Amino acid sequence: ISNYLTAIGDDGTRRSWPDRLTLQFEKVQDMRYGENPHQSAAFYREPSPAPGTLACYRQLQGKELSYNNIADADAAWECVKTFEQPACVIIKHANPCGVAISAKPIDAYRLAFATDPTSAFGGIIAFNRELDAATAGAVSGQFVEVLIAPKVSAAAREALAKKENVRVLEVPFGRNGNPPSPLAPLPDGEGNFVNALRCDYKRVGGGLLVQTPDRFNVGASDLKVVTRARPTAQQTEDMLFAWRVAKYVKSNAIVFCGKGQTLGVGAGQMSRVDSARIAAIKAKNANLSLAGSVIASDAFFPFRDGLDVVADAGATAVIQPGGSMRDAEVIAAADERGIAMVFTGHRHFRH
């Protein structure tokens, strides 16, 4: 309540940000240790967590959740919720190492796992559909730290019971039981008036950075084609999928995708061209072809070198924000290589 009150000025008008910020959380558990064994840690949650958020989890089995388990589980859960179709997200060290959508959760899992089987070892796996016995059995074939789904069937629980150390979490969606629409309007409190408990925080020395969550997504009608080649319907569908994945990859992010599957993920590099190279290497290591693939870049290409790397790897369409001083140079390079490219007008840095 105090955060709502302090966000109201002396004249009674609402301000975007309060002059003073007072937050209250309730302790859920003490932890064995934090990010590293020499660090002490605990997990707190909001007094009334928003429905469908990770803090609403119910643990069905497995060892106690660790600090890193919860951090990675949140990354996996937030990513998988952005998809309307059955989806699977595999997270390792806060980055997606495999994401896929398909008609059935088990097929989405197999495609996500195929992106990077090496990195998926010991990962966090999230589904946006009920976890059934067949999918649980398939997942049991790999080493997994945490499994998350909105519901876990009785048969799936029985199958997973043999892996008693695997942490299995049920996180129900909102009141209607359906995943939130990624293109729905932002909840009240994201515009002119801020609910501080729904914000993102980053501690700095002696202070706190606060921002509204990055919930912006685009649809096909929002894309601006900037090249002579126009994307096909399949390319557009794949680019929108890649764009949603890229939002959850640490910057600089380059994501190769095709037919609802990530093919190579380049994450967290200091130069965009290196992220492009790593993404292509990842696909090669997984024996996945990039011929005819699309790529998403979380921010603009500052030079044409990154565009050339993805084109050499086999990409035929690119989705990126645009906005570089050298946009014309990058567009010309795409035209030269026969690549379709679209601008979204919005960046998705993630740190």
Coordinates of C-alpha atoms in Angstrom, one line a residue:
I1 CA 0.0 0.0 0.0
S2 CA 2.8 2.4 0.9
N3 CA 4.1 2.2 -2.7
Y4 CA 0.8 3.3 -4.1
L5 CA 0.5 6.1 -1.7
T6 CA 4.0 7.5 -2.2
A7 CA 3.4 7.5 -6.0
I8 CA 0.7 10.2 -5.5
G9 CA 2.0 13.8 -5.6
D10 CA 1.0 16.6 -3.2
D11 CA -1.5 17.8 -5.8
G12 CA -3.2 14.5 -5.9
T13 CA -2.0 13.5 -9.4
R14 CA -0.3 10.2 -10.0
R15 CA 3.4 10.1 -10.8
S16 CA 5.2 7.3 -12.6
W17 CA 7.7 6.7 -9.9
P18 CA 7.5 7.3 -6.1
D19 CA 10.0 9.5 -4.4
R20 CA 10.4 6.8 -1.7
L21 CA 10.3 3.1 -2.3
T22 CA 9.3 0.7 0.5
L23 CA 9.1 -3.0 -0.3
Q24 CA 7.9 -5.8 1.9
F25 CA 8.5 -9.5 1.2
E26 CA 7.8 -12.7 3.2
K27 CA 10.5 -15.3 3.8
V28 CA 9.8 -18.7 2.2
Q29 CA 12.9 -20.5 3.1
D30 CA 16.5 -20.2 4.2
M31 CA 18.9 -21.8 1.7
R32 CA 21.9 -24.0 2.1
Y33 CA 23.9 -21.3 0.3
G34 CA 23.6 -18.6 -2.4
E35 CA 25.0 -18.4 -5.9
N36 CA 28.2 -20.0 -4.6
P37 CA 28.8 -22.1 -1.5
H38 CA 30.5 -19.3 0.4
Q39 CA 27.4 -17.0 0.1
S40 CA 24.4 -17.1 2.5
A41 CA 20.9 -16.8 1.0
A42 CA 17.2 -17.0 1.5
F43 CA 14.1 -16.8 -0.8
Y44 CA 11.4 -14.2 -0.2
R45 CA 8.1 -13.7 -2.0
E46 CA 5.6 -10.9 -2.3
P47 CA 2.7 -11.0 0.2
S48 CA 0.3 -11.6 -2.7
P49 CA 2.3 -12.8 -5.7
A50 CA 0.6 -12.3 -9.1
P51 CA -1.2 -15.5 -10.3
G52 CA 1.0 -17.5 -12.7
T53 CA 4.3 -16.2 -11.3
L54 CA 7.0 -18.5 -10.1
A55 CA 6.6 -17.6 -6.5
C56 CA 3.2 -19.4 -6.6
Y57 CA 4.9 -22.7 -7.2
R58 CA 4.0 -25.9 -5.4
Q59 CA 6.8 -28.4 -5.1
L60 CA 5.6 -32.0 -5.8
Q61 CA 8.9 -33.9 -5.2
G62 CA 12.6 -33.6 -5.2
K63 CA 15.4 -32.0 -3.1
E64 CA 15.1 -28.5 -1.7
L65 CA 15.3 -25.7 -4.3
S66 CA 18.6 -23.9 -4.4
Y67 CA 19.3 -20.2 -5.1
N68 CA 20.4 -21.0 -8.7
N69 CA 17.5 -23.4 -9.2
I70 CA 15.0 -20.6 -8.4
A71 CA 16.8 -18.0 -10.5
D72 CA 17.0 -20.4 -13.6
A73 CA 13.4 -21.7 -13.0
D74 CA 12.1 -18.1 -13.2
A75 CA 13.9 -17.5 -16.5
A76 CA 12.5 -20.7 -17.9
W77 CA 8.9 -20.1 -16.7
E78 CA 8.8 -16.5 -17.9
C79 CA 10.0 -17.5 -21.4
V80 CA 7.7 -20.5 -21.8
K81 CA 4.7 -18.4 -20.8
T82 CA 5.1 -16.2 -23.9
F83 CA 4.0 -19.0 -26.3
E84 CA 0.4 -19.8 -27.2
Q85 CA 1.2 -23.2 -28.7
P86 CA 2.6 -26.1 -26.6
A87 CA 6.2 -25.1 -25.8
C88 CA 9.3 -26.4 -24.0
V89 CA 12.1 -24.2 -22.8
I90 CA 15.4 -25.5 -21.5
I91 CA 17.5 -23.1 -19.4
K92 CA 21.1 -23.3 -18.3
H93 CA 22.8 -20.5 -16.3
A94 CA 19.8 -18.2 -17.0
N95 CA 20.0 -18.6 -20.8
P96 CA 17.8 -20.6 -23.1
C97 CA 19.8 -23.4 -24.6
G98 CA 16.8 -24.9 -26.4
V99 CA 13.3 -23.7 -27.1
A100 CA 10.6 -25.3 -29.3
I101 CA 6.9 -25.3 -30.0
S102 CA 4.9 -28.2 -31.4
A103 CA 1.5 -29.9 -31.4
K104 CA 2.4 -32.0 -28.4
P105 CA 4.7 -31.2 -25.3
I106 CA 6.8 -34.3 -25.9
D107 CA 7.6 -33.2 -29.4
A108 CA 8.4 -29.7 -28.2
Y109 CA 10.8 -31.2 -25.6
R110 CA 12.6 -33.4 -28.2
L111 CA 13.1 -30.4 -30.5
A112 CA 14.3 -28.1 -27.7
F113 CA 16.7 -30.8 -26.4
A114 CA 18.1 -31.3 -29.9
T115 CA 19.2 -27.7 -30.1
D116 CA 22.0 -28.2 -27.6
P117 CA 22.1 -31.6 -25.9
T118 CA 25.4 -30.9 -24.2
S119 CA 24.2 -27.7 -22.5
A120 CA 20.8 -29.2 -21.6
F121 CA 22.6 -31.6 -19.2
G122 CA 21.5 -30.5 -15.7
G123 CA 19.2 -27.9 -17.0
I124 CA 15.9 -26.4 -16.0
I125 CA 12.9 -27.5 -18.2
A126 CA 9.6 -25.7 -18.4
F127 CA 6.4 -26.5 -20.2
N128 CA 3.3 -24.4 -20.8
R129 CA 1.0 -27.4 -20.9
E130 CA 0.1 -30.1 -18.5
L131 CA 3.0 -32.5 -18.1
D132 CA 1.8 -36.0 -19.2
A133 CA 3.3 -39.4 -18.6
A134 CA 4.9 -39.7 -22.1
T135 CA 6.7 -36.4 -21.8
A136 CA 7.8 -37.1 -18.2
G137 CA 9.2 -40.4 -19.4
A138 CA 11.1 -38.8 -22.2
V139 CA 12.5 -36.1 -19.9
S140 CA 13.6 -38.7 -17.4
G141 CA 16.1 -39.9 -19.9
Q142 CA 18.3 -36.9 -19.2
F143 CA 19.8 -35.3 -16.1
V144 CA 17.5 -32.5 -15.1
E145 CA 17.5 -30.3 -12.1
V146 CA 14.0 -28.8 -12.1
L147 CA 10.8 -29.5 -14.1
I148 CA 8.1 -26.9 -14.3
A149 CA 4.6 -27.1 -15.7
P150 CA 1.2 -25.5 -15.0
K151 CA -0.1 -29.0 -14.1
V152 CA 1.5 -32.4 -13.6
S153 CA -0.7 -35.4 -14.3
A154 CA -0.9 -38.3 -11.8
A155 CA 0.7 -40.6 -14.3
A156 CA 3.5 -38.2 -14.9
R157 CA 4.1 -37.9 -11.2
E158 CA 4.3 -41.7 -11.0
A159 CA 6.9 -41.8 -13.8
L160 CA 9.0 -39.1 -12.2
A161 CA 8.9 -40.7 -8.8
K162 CA 11.7 -43.0 -9.9
K163 CA 13.9 -39.8 -10.2
E164 CA 13.4 -38.8 -6.6
N165 CA 16.0 -36.0 -6.7
V166 CA 14.4 -34.2 -9.6
R167 CA 12.6 -31.1 -8.3
V168 CA 9.1 -31.0 -9.9
L169 CA 7.1 -27.7 -9.6
E170 CA 3.5 -27.0 -10.5
V171 CA 2.8 -23.3 -11.2
P172 CA -0.8 -22.7 -12.1
F173 CA -1.6 -20.0 -14.6
G174 CA -3.9 -17.1 -13.8
R175 CA -7.5 -17.3 -12.6
N176 CA -8.8 -18.7 -15.9
G177 CA -6.1 -21.4 -16.0
N178 CA -4.8 -20.3 -19.4
P179 CA -1.3 -18.9 -20.4
P180 CA -1.4 -15.1 -20.7
S181 CA -1.5 -13.8 -24.3
P182 CA 1.9 -12.3 -25.2
L183 CA 0.2 -9.5 -27.2
A184 CA -2.4 -8.6 -24.5
P185 CA -2.3 -5.1 -23.0
L186 CA 0.0 -4.7 -20.0
P187 CA -1.6 -5.0 -16.6
D188 CA -2.7 -1.9 -14.7
G189 CA 0.4 -0.3 -13.2
E190 CA 2.7 -0.6 -16.2
G191 CA 1.8 2.7 -17.7
N192 CA 1.2 6.0 -15.9
F193 CA 1.1 4.5 -12.5
V194 CA 3.7 2.0 -11.2
N195 CA 3.0 -0.9 -8.8
A196 CA 6.5 -1.2 -7.4
L197 CA 6.1 -4.9 -6.5
R198 CA 5.6 -5.7 -10.2
C199 CA 9.0 -4.2 -11.3
D200 CA 12.4 -5.5 -12.0
Y201 CA 15.3 -4.6 -9.6
K202 CA 19.0 -4.5 -9.8
R203 CA 21.2 -3.7 -6.9
V204 CA 24.1 -1.3 -7.4
G205 CA 26.6 -0.1 -4.8
G206 CA 24.5 2.0 -2.3
G207 CA 21.4 2.0 -4.6
L208 CA 18.7 0.2 -6.5
L209 CA 17.8 0.4 -10.2
V210 CA 14.1 -0.1 -10.8
Q211 CA 12.3 -0.6 -14.2
T212 CA 9.0 -2.0 -15.5
P213 CA 9.3 -5.5 -16.9
D214 CA 10.2 -6.1 -20.6
R215 CA 6.8 -7.4 -21.7
F216 CA 6.7 -5.9 -25.1
N217 CA 6.1 -8.3 -28.0
V218 CA 5.3 -7.8 -31.7
G219 CA 2.9 -9.3 -34.2
A220 CA 3.3 -9.7 -37.9
S221 CA 1.5 -6.4 -38.5
D222 CA 4.2 -4.6 -36.5
L223 CA 7.1 -5.7 -38.7
K224 CA 8.6 -3.2 -41.2
V225 CA 10.2 -4.9 -44.2
V226 CA 13.3 -2.9 -45.2
T227 CA 14.8 -5.1 -47.9
R228 CA 13.9 -5.9 -51.5
A229 CA 13.2 -9.5 -50.6
R230 CA 10.0 -9.9 -48.6
P231 CA 9.7 -12.7 -46.0
T232 CA 7.4 -15.6 -46.7
A233 CA 4.6 -16.5 -44.3
Q234 CA 6.8 -19.3 -42.9
Q235 CA 9.7 -17.0 -42.4
T236 CA 7.5 -14.4 -40.7
E237 CA 6.2 -17.1 -38.3
D238 CA 9.8 -18.3 -37.6
M239 CA 11.0 -14.7 -37.0
L240 CA 8.3 -14.0 -34.5
F241 CA 9.2 -17.2 -32.7
A242 CA 12.9 -16.3 -32.8
W243 CA 12.1 -12.8 -31.5
R244 CA 10.3 -14.1 -28.5
V245 CA 13.2 -16.4 -27.6
A246 CA 15.8 -13.7 -28.1
K247 CA 14.1 -11.5 -25.5
Y248 CA 15.2 -14.1 -22.8
V249 CA 18.8 -14.5 -24.0
K250 CA 21.5 -12.5 -22.4
S251 CA 22.8 -9.7 -24.6
N252 CA 24.3 -9.7 -27.1
A253 CA 21.9 -12.3 -28.4
I254 CA 21.7 -14.0 -31.8
V255 CA 19.2 -16.8 -32.2
F256 CA 18.9 -19.1 -35.3
C257 CA 15.5 -20.7 -35.7
G258 CA 13.5 -22.8 -38.1
K259 CA 10.0 -24.3 -38.0
G260 CA 9.3 -23.6 -34.4
Q261 CA 12.7 -24.8 -33.1
T262 CA 15.9 -23.0 -32.0
L263 CA 18.8 -24.2 -34.0
G264 CA 21.7 -22.2 -32.5
V265 CA 21.8 -19.7 -29.6
G266 CA 24.6 -17.1 -29.2
A267 CA 24.4 -15.5 -25.8
G268 CA 26.2 -13.0 -23.6
Q269 CA 29.0 -11.9 -25.9
M270 CA 30.5 -8.4 -25.8
S271 CA 30.3 -8.2 -29.6
R272 CA 27.3 -9.1 -31.7
V273 CA 29.4 -10.7 -34.4
D274 CA 30.9 -13.1 -31.9
S275 CA 27.4 -14.1 -30.7
A276 CA 26.5 -14.8 -34.3
R277 CA 29.6 -17.0 -34.8
I278 CA 28.9 -18.9 -31.6
A279 CA 25.2 -19.5 -32.5
A280 CA 26.4 -20.9 -35.9
I281 CA 29.0 -23.1 -34.1
K282 CA 26.3 -24.4 -31.7
A283 CA 24.1 -25.5 -34.6
K284 CA 27.0 -27.2 -36.3
N285 CA 28.0 -29.1 -33.1
A286 CA 24.3 -30.3 -32.7
N287 CA 24.3 -31.4 -36.4
L288 CA 21.5 -29.0 -37.2
S289 CA 21.3 -27.4 -40.6
L290 CA 21.0 -23.6 -40.8
A291 CA 20.1 -23.6 -44.5
G292 CA 16.9 -21.6 -44.9
S293 CA 16.9 -20.6 -41.2
V294 CA 15.9 -17.2 -39.8
I295 CA 17.7 -15.2 -37.1
A296 CA 16.7 -12.8 -34.4
S297 CA 19.1 -10.2 -33.0
D298 CA 18.1 -8.5 -29.7
A299 CA 19.6 -5.2 -30.8
F300 CA 20.7 -3.6 -34.1
F301 CA 23.7 -4.7 -36.2
P302 CA 26.3 -1.9 -35.8
F303 CA 28.1 -3.2 -38.9
R304 CA 27.4 -5.5 -41.7
D305 CA 29.9 -8.2 -40.4
G306 CA 27.3 -9.9 -38.2
L307 CA 24.8 -10.0 -41.1
D308 CA 27.5 -11.6 -43.3
V309 CA 28.2 -14.2 -40.6
V310 CA 24.5 -15.3 -40.4
A311 CA 24.1 -15.2 -44.2
D312 CA 27.2 -17.4 -44.6
A313 CA 25.8 -19.8 -42.1
G314 CA 22.6 -20.2 -44.2
A315 CA 20.1 -17.7 -42.7
T316 CA 17.6 -16.3 -45.3
A317 CA 15.6 -13.9 -43.1
V318 CA 16.5 -11.5 -40.2
I319 CA 14.5 -9.8 -37.5
Q320 CA 16.1 -7.0 -35.6
P321 CA 15.1 -3.6 -34.0
G322 CA 16.9 -1.4 -36.5
G323 CA 18.1 2.0 -35.3
S324 CA 21.9 1.9 -36.1
M325 CA 23.7 4.7 -37.8
R326 CA 24.7 2.1 -40.3
D327 CA 21.2 0.7 -41.0
A328 CA 21.6 1.6 -44.7
E329 CA 24.8 -0.4 -44.9
V330 CA 23.3 -3.4 -43.2
I331 CA 20.2 -3.3 -45.4
A332 CA 22.4 -3.0 -48.5
A333 CA 24.3 -6.1 -47.3
A334 CA 21.1 -8.0 -46.9
D335 CA 20.0 -7.0 -50.4
E336 CA 23.3 -8.1 -51.7
R337 CA 22.9 -11.5 -50.0
G338 CA 19.3 -11.9 -51.0
I339 CA 18.1 -11.9 -47.4
A340 CA 14.7 -10.6 -46.2
M341 CA 15.0 -8.3 -43.2
V342 CA 12.4 -6.7 -40.9
F343 CA 12.7 -4.1 -38.2
T344 CA 10.7 -4.2 -35.0
G345 CA 11.6 -0.7 -33.7
H346 CA 12.1 -2.2 -30.2
R347 CA 15.2 -3.5 -28.5
H348 CA 15.4 -6.4 -26.1
F349 CA 18.6 -6.0 -24.1
R350 CA 18.9 -8.4 -21.2
H351 CA 21.6 -8.2 -18.6

